Short mmCIF file of C-alpha atoms in Angstrom, two decimals:
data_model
loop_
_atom_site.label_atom_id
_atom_site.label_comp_id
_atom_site.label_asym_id
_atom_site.label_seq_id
_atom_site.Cartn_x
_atom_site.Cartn_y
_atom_site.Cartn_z
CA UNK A 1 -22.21 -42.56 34.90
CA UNK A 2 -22.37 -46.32 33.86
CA UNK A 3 -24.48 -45.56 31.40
CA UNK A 4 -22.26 -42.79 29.93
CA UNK A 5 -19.48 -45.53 29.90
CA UNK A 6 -21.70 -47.58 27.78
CA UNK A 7 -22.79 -44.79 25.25
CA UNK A 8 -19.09 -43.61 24.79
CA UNK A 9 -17.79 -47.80 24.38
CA UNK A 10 -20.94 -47.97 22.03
CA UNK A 11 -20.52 -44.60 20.25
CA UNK A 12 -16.95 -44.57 19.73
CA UNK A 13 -14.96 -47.97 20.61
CA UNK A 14 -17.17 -50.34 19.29
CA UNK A 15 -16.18 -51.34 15.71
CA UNK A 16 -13.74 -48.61 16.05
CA UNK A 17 -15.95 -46.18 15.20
CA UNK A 18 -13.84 -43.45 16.41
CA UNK A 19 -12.23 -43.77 12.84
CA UNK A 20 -15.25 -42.02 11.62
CA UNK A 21 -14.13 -39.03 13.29
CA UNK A 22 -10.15 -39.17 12.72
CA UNK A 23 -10.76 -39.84 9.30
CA UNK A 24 -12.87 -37.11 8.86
CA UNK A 25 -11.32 -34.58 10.64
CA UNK A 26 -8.09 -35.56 8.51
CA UNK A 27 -10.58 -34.59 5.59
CA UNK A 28 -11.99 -31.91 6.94
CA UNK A 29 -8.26 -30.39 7.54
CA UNK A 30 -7.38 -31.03 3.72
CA UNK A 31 -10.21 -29.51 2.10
CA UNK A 32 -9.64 -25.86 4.87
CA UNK A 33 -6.01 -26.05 3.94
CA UNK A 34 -5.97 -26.55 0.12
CA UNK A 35 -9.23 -24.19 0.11
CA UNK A 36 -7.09 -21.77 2.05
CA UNK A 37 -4.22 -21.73 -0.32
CA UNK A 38 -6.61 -21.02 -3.66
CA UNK A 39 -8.25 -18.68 -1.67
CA UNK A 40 -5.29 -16.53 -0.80
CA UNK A 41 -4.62 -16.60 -4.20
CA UNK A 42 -7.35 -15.93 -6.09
CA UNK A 43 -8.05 -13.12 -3.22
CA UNK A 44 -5.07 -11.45 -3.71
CA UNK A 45 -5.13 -11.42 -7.52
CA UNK A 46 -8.93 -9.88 -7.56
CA UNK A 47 -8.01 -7.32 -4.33
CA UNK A 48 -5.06 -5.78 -6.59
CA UNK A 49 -7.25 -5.83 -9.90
CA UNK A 50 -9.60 -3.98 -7.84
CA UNK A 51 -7.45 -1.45 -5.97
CA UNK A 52 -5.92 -1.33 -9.30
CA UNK A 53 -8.91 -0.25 -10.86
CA UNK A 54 -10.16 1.88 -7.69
CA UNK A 55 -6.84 4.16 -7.59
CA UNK A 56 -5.97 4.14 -11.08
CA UNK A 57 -8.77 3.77 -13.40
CA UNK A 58 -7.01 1.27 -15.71
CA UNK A 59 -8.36 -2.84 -15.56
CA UNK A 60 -11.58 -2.31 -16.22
CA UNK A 61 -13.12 -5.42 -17.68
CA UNK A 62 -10.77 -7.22 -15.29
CA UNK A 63 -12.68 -4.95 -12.47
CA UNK A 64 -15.69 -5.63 -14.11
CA UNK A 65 -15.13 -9.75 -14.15
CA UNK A 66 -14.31 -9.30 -10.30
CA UNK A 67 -17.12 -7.37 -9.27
CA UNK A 68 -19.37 -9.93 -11.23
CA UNK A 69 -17.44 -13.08 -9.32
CA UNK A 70 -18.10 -11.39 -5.88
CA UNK A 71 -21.26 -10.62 -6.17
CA UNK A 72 -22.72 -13.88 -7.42
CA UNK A 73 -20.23 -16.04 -4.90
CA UNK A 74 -21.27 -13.34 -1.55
CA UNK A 75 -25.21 -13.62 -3.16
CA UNK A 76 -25.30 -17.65 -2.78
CA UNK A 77 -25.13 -20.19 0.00
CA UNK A 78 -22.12 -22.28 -0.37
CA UNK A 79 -24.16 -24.81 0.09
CA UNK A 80 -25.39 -24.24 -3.31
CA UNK A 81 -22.24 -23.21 -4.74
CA UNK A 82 -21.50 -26.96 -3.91
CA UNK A 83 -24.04 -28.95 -5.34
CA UNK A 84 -23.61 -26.59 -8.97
CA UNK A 85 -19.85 -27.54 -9.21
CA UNK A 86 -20.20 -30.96 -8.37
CA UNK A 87 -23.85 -31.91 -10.36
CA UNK A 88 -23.76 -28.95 -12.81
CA UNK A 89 -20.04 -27.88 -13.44
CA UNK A 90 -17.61 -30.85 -12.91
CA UNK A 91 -21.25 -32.82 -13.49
CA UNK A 92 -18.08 -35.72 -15.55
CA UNK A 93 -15.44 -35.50 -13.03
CA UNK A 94 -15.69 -37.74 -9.99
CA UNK A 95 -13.52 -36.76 -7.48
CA UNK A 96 -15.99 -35.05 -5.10
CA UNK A 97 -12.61 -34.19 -2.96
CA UNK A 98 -10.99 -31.89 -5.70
CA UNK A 99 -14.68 -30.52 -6.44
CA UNK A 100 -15.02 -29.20 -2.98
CA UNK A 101 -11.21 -28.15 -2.95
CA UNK A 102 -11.76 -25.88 -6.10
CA UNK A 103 -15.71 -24.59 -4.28
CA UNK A 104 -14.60 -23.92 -1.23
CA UNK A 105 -11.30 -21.94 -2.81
CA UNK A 106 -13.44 -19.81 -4.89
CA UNK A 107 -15.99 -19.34 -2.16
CA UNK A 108 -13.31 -18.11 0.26
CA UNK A 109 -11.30 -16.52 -2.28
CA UNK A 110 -14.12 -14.03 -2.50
CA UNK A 111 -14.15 -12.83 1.14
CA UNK A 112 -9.97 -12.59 1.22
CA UNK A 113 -10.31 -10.43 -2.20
CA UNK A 114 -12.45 -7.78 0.01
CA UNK A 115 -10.45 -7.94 3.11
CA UNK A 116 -7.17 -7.35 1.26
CA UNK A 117 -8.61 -4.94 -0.87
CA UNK A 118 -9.58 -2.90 2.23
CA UNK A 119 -5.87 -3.50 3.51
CA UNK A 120 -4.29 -2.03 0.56
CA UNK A 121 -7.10 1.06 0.33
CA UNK A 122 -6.47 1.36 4.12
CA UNK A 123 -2.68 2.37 3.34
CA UNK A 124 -1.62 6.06 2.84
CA UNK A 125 -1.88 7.23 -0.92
CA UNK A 126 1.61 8.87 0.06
CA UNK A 127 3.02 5.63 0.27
CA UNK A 128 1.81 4.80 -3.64
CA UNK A 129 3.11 8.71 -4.64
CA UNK A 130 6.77 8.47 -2.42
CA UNK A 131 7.07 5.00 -4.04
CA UNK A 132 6.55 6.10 -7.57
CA UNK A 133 8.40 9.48 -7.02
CA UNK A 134 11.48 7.17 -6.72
CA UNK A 135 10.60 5.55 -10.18
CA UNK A 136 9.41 2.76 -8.77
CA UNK A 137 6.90 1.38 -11.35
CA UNK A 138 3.27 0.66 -9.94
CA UNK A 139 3.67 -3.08 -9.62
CA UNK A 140 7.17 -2.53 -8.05
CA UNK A 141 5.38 0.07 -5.33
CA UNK A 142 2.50 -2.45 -5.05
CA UNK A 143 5.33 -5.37 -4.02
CA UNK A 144 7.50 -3.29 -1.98
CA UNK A 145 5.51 -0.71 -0.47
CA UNK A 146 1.90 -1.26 -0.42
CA UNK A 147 1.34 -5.07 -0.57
CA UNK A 148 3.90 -5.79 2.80
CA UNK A 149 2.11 -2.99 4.84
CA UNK A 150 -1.69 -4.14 3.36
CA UNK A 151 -0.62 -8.00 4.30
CA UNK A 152 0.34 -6.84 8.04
CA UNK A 153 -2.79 -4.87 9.00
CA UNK A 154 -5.50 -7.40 7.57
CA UNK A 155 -3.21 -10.58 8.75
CA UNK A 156 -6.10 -11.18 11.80
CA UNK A 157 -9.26 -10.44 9.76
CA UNK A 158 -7.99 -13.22 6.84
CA UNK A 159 -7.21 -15.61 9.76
CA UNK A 160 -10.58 -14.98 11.10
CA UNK A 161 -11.76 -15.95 7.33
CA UNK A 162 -9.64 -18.87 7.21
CA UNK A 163 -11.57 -20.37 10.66
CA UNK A 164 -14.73 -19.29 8.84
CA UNK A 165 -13.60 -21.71 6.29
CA UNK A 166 -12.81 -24.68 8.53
CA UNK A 167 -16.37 -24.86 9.65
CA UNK A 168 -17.96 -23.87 6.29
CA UNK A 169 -16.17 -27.32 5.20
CA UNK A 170 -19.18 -28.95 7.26
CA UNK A 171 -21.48 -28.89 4.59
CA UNK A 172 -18.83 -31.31 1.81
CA UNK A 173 -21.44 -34.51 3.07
CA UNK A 174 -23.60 -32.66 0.63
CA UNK A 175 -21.47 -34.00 -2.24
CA UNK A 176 -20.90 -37.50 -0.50
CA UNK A 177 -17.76 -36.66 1.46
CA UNK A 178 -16.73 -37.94 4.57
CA UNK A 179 -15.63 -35.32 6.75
CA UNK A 180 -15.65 -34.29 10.46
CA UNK A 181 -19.26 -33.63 10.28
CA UNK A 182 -20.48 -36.76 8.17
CA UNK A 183 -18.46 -38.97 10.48
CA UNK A 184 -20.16 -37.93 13.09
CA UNK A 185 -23.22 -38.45 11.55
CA UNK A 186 -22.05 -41.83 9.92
CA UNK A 187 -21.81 -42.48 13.40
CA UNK A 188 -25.13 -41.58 14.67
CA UNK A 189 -26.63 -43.44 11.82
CA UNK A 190 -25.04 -46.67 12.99
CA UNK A 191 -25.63 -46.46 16.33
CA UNK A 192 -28.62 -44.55 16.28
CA UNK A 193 -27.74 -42.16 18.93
CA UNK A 194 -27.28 -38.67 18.04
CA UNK A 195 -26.08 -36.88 21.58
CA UNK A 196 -22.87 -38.08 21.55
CA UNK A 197 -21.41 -38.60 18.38
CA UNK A 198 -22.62 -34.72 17.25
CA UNK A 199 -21.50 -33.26 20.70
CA UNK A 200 -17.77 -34.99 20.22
CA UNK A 201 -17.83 -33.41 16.69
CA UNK A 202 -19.42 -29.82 17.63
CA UNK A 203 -16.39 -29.92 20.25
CA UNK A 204 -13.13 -31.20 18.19
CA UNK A 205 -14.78 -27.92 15.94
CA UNK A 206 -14.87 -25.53 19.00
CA UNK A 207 -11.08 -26.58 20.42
CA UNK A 208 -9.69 -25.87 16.87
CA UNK A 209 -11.04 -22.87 16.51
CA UNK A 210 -10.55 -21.57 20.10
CA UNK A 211 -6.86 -22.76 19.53
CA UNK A 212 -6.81 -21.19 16.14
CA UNK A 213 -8.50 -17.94 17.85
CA UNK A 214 -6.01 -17.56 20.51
CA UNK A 215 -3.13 -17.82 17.76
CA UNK A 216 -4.68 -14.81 16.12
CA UNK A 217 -4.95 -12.49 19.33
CA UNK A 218 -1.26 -13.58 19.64
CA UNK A 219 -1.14 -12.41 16.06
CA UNK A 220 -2.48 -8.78 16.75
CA UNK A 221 -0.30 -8.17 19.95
CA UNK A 222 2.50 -9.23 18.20
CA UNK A 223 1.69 -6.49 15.22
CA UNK A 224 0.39 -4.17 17.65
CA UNK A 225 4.22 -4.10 19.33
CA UNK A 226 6.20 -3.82 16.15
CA UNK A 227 4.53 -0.41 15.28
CA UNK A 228 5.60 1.11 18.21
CA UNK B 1 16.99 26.36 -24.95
CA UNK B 2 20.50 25.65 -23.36
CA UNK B 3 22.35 22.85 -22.29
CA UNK B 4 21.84 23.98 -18.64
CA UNK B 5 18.16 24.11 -18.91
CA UNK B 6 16.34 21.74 -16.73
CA UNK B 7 12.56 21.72 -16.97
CA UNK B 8 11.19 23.86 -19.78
CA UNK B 9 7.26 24.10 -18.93
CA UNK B 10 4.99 25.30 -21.91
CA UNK B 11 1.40 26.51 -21.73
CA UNK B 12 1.06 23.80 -18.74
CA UNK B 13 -2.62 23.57 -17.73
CA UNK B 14 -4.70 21.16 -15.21
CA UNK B 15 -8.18 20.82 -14.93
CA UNK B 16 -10.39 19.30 -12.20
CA UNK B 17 -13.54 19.02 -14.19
CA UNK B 18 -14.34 22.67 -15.30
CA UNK B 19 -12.12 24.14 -12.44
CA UNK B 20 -9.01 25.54 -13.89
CA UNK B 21 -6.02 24.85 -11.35
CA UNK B 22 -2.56 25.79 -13.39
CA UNK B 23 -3.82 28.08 -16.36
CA UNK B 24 -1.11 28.01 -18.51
CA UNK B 25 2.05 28.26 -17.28
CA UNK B 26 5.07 29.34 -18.77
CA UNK B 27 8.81 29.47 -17.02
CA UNK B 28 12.31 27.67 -17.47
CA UNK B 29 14.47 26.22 -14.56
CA UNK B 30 18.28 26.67 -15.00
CA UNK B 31 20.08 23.84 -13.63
CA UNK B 32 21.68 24.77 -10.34
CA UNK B 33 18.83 27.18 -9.51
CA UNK B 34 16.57 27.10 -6.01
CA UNK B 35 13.25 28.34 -6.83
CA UNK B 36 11.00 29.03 -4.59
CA UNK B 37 7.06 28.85 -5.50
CA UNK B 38 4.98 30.58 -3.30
CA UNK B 39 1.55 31.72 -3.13
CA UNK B 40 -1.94 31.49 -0.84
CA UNK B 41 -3.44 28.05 -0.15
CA UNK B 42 -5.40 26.65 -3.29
CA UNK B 43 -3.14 28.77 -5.72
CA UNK B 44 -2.40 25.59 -7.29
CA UNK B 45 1.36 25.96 -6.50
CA UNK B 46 1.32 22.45 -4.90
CA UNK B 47 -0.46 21.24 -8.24
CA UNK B 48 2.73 22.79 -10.51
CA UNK B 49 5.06 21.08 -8.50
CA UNK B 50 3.20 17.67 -8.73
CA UNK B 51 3.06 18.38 -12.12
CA UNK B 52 6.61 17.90 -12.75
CA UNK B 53 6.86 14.39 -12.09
CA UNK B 54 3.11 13.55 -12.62
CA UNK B 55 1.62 12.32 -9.48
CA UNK B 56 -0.67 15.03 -11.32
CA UNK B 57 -1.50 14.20 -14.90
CA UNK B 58 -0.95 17.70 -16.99
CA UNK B 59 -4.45 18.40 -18.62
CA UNK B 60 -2.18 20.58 -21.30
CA UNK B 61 0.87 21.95 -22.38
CA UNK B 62 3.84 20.60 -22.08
CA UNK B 63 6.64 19.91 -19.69
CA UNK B 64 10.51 18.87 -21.31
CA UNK B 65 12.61 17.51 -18.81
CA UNK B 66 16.30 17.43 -19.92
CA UNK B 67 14.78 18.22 -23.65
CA UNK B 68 12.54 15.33 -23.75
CA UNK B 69 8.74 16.28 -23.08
CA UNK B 70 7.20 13.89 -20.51
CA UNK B 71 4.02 14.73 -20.59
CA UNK B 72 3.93 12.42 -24.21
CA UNK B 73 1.76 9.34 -23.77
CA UNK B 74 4.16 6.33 -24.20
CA UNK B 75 7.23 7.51 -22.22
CA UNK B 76 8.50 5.77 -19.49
CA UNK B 77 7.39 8.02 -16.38
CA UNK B 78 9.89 5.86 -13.99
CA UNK B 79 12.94 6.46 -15.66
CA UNK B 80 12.46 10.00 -15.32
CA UNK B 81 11.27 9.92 -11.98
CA UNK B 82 14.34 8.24 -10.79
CA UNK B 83 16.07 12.14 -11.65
CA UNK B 84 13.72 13.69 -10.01
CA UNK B 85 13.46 13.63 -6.47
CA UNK B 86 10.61 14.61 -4.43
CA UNK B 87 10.75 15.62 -0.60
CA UNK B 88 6.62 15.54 0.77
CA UNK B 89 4.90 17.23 3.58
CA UNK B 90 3.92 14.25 5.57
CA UNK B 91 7.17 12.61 4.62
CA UNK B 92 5.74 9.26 3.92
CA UNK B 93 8.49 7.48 4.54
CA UNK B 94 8.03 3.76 4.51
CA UNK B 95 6.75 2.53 7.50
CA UNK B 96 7.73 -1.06 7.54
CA UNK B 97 11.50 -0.71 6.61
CA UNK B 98 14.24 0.50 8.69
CA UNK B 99 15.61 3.97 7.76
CA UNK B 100 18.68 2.14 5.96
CA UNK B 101 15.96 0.26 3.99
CA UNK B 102 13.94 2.87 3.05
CA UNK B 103 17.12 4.57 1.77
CA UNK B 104 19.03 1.36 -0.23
CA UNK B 105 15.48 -0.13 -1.73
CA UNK B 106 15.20 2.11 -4.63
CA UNK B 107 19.05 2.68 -5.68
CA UNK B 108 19.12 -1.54 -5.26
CA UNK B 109 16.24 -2.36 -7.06
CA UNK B 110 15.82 0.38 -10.20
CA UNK B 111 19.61 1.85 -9.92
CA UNK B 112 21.34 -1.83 -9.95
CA UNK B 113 23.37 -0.91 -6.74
CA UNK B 114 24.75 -3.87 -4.75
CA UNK B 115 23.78 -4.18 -0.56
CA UNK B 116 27.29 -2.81 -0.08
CA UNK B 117 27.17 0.00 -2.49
CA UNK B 118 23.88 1.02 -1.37
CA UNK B 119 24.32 1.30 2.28
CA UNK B 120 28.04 3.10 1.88
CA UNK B 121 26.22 5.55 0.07
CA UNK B 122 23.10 5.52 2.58
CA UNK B 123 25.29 5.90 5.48
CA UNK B 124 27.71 8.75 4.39
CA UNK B 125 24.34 10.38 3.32
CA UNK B 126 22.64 10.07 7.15
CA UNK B 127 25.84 11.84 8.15
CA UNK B 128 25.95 14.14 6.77
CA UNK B 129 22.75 14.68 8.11
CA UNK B 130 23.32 13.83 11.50
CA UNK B 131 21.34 10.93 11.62
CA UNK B 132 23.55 7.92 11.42
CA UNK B 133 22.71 6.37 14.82
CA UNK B 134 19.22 6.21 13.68
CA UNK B 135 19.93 3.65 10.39
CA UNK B 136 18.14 0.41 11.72
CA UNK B 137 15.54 2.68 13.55
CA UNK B 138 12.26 2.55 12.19
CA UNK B 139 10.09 5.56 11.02
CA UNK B 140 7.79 6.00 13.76
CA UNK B 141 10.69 5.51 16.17
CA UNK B 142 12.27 9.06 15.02
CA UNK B 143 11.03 12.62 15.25
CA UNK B 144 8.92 14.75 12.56
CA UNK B 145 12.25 16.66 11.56
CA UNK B 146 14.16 13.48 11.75
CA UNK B 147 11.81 11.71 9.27
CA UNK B 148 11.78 14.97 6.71
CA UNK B 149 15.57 14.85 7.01
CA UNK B 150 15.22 10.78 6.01
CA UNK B 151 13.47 11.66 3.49
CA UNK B 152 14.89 14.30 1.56
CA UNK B 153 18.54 11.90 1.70
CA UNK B 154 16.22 9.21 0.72
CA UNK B 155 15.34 10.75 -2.11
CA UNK B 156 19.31 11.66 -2.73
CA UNK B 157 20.58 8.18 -2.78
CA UNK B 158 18.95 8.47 -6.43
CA UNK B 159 21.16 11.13 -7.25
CA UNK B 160 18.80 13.06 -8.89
CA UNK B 161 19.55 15.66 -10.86
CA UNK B 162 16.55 17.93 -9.23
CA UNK B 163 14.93 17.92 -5.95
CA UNK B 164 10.87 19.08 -5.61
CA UNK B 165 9.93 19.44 -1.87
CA UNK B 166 6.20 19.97 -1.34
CA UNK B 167 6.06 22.10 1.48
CA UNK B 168 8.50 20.55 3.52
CA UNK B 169 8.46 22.20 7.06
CA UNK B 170 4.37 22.56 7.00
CA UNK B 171 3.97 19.84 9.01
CA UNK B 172 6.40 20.17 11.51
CA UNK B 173 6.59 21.59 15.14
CA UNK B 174 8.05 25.07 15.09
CA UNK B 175 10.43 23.89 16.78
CA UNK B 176 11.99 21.16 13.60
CA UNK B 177 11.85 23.48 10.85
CA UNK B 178 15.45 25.31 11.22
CA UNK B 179 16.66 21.27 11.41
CA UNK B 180 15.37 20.56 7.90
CA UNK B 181 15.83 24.14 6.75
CA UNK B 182 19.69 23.58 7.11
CA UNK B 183 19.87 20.50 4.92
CA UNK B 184 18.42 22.18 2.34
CA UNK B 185 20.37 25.24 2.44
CA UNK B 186 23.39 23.14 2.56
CA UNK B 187 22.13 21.05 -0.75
CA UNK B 188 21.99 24.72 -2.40
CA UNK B 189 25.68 25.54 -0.88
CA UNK B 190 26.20 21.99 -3.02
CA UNK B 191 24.57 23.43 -6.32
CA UNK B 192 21.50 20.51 -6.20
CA UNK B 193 18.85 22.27 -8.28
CA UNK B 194 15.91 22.38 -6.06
CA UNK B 195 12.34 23.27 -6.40
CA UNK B 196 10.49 24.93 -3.06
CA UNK B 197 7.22 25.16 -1.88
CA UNK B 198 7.23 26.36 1.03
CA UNK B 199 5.68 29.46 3.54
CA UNK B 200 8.60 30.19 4.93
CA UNK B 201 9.82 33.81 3.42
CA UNK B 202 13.16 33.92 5.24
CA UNK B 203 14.07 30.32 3.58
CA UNK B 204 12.98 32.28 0.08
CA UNK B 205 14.86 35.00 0.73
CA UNK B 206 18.10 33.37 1.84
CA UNK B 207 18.35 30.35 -0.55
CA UNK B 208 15.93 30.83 -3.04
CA UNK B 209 18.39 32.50 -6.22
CA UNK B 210 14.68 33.03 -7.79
CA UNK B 211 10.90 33.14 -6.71
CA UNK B 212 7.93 32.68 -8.36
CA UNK B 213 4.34 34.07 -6.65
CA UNK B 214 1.47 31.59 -8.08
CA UNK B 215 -1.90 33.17 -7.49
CA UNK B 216 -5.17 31.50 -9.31
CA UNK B 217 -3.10 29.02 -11.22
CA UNK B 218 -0.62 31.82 -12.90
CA UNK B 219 2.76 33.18 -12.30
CA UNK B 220 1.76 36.40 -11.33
CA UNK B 221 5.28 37.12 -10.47
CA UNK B 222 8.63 35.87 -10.62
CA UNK B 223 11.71 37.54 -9.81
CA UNK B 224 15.12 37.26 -7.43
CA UNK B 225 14.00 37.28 -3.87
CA UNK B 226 15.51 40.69 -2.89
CA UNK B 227 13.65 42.02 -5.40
CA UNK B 228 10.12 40.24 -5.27
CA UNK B 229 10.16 40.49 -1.20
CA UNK B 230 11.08 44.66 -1.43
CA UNK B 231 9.55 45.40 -4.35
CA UNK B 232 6.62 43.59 -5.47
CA UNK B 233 5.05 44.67 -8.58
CA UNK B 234 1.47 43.37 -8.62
CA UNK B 235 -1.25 44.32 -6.14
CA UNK B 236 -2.19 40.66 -5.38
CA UNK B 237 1.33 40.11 -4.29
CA UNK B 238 1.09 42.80 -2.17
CA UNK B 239 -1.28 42.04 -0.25
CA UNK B 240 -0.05 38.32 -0.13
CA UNK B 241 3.09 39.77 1.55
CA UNK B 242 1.30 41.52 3.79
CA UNK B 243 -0.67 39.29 4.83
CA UNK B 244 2.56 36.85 5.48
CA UNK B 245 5.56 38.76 6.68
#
């Protein structure tokens, strides 16, 4: 027990070193969130260019573009994804954080384009036909229609993604940045003791995404009770 | 073709690949008319209907609406839609909007109706239906015949100048037909012009003021109910009739 006092004054007091792990996990939180917010875009743009295509048969080099982007982003690590943008892509532009911002974006974007697509397929081709047979125009159906009722049944499988993303995030010491992970390691490097900086880091990961877990279950009862 | 002439179909024809499902079809409606299509499953009677307002894409011929012919690439499909209103079998109302919603969305958004003007409208509709208790329920809170009888005032808050329904009982418990039956015979009592596909005979023979028999993508037969019912002419509506009546 004395000794555990030691290790934890050591690993985390010392020097302050606990600032490793604040700071990162501040980073780590930037990168998910500003990742999350490209990828709900760039998802949703290439799910309805897909459905698009899929129900109507018109967008077809847009299809065509999309298919391309999520097969070669779904075919590689992120990992790699990573290291191209920052040494290969943005190879003149420094700012590692933005770099990993734009990767991780894409990268989830990718995953939220299938899951949404499968939302709006998932909806009754009625609803497309009684929207239209109103004169609503396809994008007006899409908005007011299909898009609300697509958004509400995959709500839980893109929060799932977006706690996929917060650990995916791990791997930004690739490109030099400091975030949950590194710290940790930072701190392990310094102190030359791995148990207990990379068991505090492992669990700040699992209480976020238990916490973020248990807010999606809420998620699907709540749904589940507005249907009745 | 007269003033009162509402659809004027010419030589209509849809393919699926090589399979022929309207072959050529030929007829006038009159405004003010109820026709009733009928005809055995896979006729393509369903197809001619859907035909009208293109949720099926005409493969020939073509269709005028109000003298102007549809069917032409480069018309605006939605402004014609909005006079044409279309009553489905599974009703497909909208299942994340209250029935008020469902029934003020399209006259606010495409017709330029305020929240006010919308709902006055949606409310004398629902009772006149019976149903205005139920205007912040939500779809799956109501009853099969409830939701058809949603839908077919939904579909009137466009005031449209023709109504298709697409088998509208078919789906319902025996026991909710005669509830939607008696909107629509009071829209005829009104003078709507209304378009039937439907299986039930006694709703043809009391409403319809004309019926047309589809069989293998053709109007084998078309006549005034009395007639058509008591007298059929061709042997293939025959033995349709006796195989339903």
């Amino acid at each position: 027990m004395e000794q555990f006092k030691i290790n934890f004054i050591n690993n985390f007091i010392t020097d302050n070193r606990y600032m490793y792990l604040v700071q990162g996990l501040g980073k780590t939180l930037l990168l998910t969130a500003f990742a999350a917010i490209i990828g709900i875009v760039l998802g949703f743009l290439v799910a309805i260019i897909r459905s698009t295509y899929e129900k109507t048969g018109k967008l077809k080099i847009a299809n065509a573009l999309c298919s391309l982007y999520l097969t070669v982003i779904r075919g590689t690590p992120a990992v790699v994804q990573l290291l191209i943008m920052f040494y290969v892509v943005f190879a003149s532009y420094n700012n590692s954080t933005v770099v990993a911002i734009i990767t991780f974006g894409i990268n989830s974007g990718a995953y939220v384009a299938e899951i949404v697509r499968s939302g709006i397929m998932s909806i009754d081709g009625g609803q497309l036909e009684a929207g239209r047979s109103l004169g609503f125009s396809y994008a007006q159906t899409m908005w007011y229609v299909i898009m609300p009722q697509a958004f509400k049944n995959v709500l839980p499988a893109l929060a799932n993604e977006f706690i996929v993303l917060l650990k995916e995030t791990s791997i930004c010491g690739y490109i030099g940045l400091m975030d949950l992970t590194k710290g940790g390691d930072i701190i392990r490097s310094r102190t030359y003791e791995a148990f207990m900086p990379l068991i505090a880091v492992a669990l700040i990961y699992l209480i976020m995404v238990v916490f973020l877990s248990s807010m999606v279950k809420k998620l699907e009862r709540r749904l589940r009770v507005s249907e009745r | 073709m007269s003033d009162n002439t509402l659809f004027e179909i010419n030589g209509l024809c849809k393919a699926f690949g090589e399979h022929l499902v309207l072959d050529h079809i030929d007829t006038t409606i009159e405004k003010g008319e109820v026709v009733v299509i009928i005809g055995p499953s896979g006729s393509g009677k369903s197809t001619f209907l859907r035909s009208l307002n293109l949720l099926e894409q005409p493969t020939g011929g073509q269709i005028l609406f109000e003298g102007n012919d549809i069917t032409k690439s480069g018309n605006n499909i939605d402004k014609y839609r909005q006079k044409i209103g279309m009553v489905f079998q599974h009703f497909n109302l909208f299942p994340h909007m209250t029935i008020l919603k469902n029934m003020t969305i399209a006259p606010m958004k495409l017709l330029g109706l305020s929240k006010e003007e919308a709902e006055s409208q949606a409310k004398a509709l629902l009772e006149r239906v019976g149903l205005l208790e139920k205007a912040d329920a939500y779809p799956s809170q109501l009853s099969g015949g409830q939701k058809q009888r949603i839908a077919i005032v939904r579909a009137l808050c466009m005031k449209p100048d023709v109504l298709l329904f697409d088998e509208p009982t078919s789906a319902l418990d025996p026991e909710m037909v005669g509830e939607v039956l008696e909107v629509m015979k009071d829209l005829a009592k009104d003078g709507m012009t209304m378009l039937v596909v439907t299986h039930e005979m006694g709703f043809a023979r009391e409403v319809g003021s004309r019926v047309l028999f589809i069989d293998e993508g053709k109007i084998v037969e078309e006549n005034t109910p009395a007639e058509l019912f008591d007298n059929p002419q061709s042997e293939r509506l025959q033995s349709f009739l006796a195989k339903v009546l």
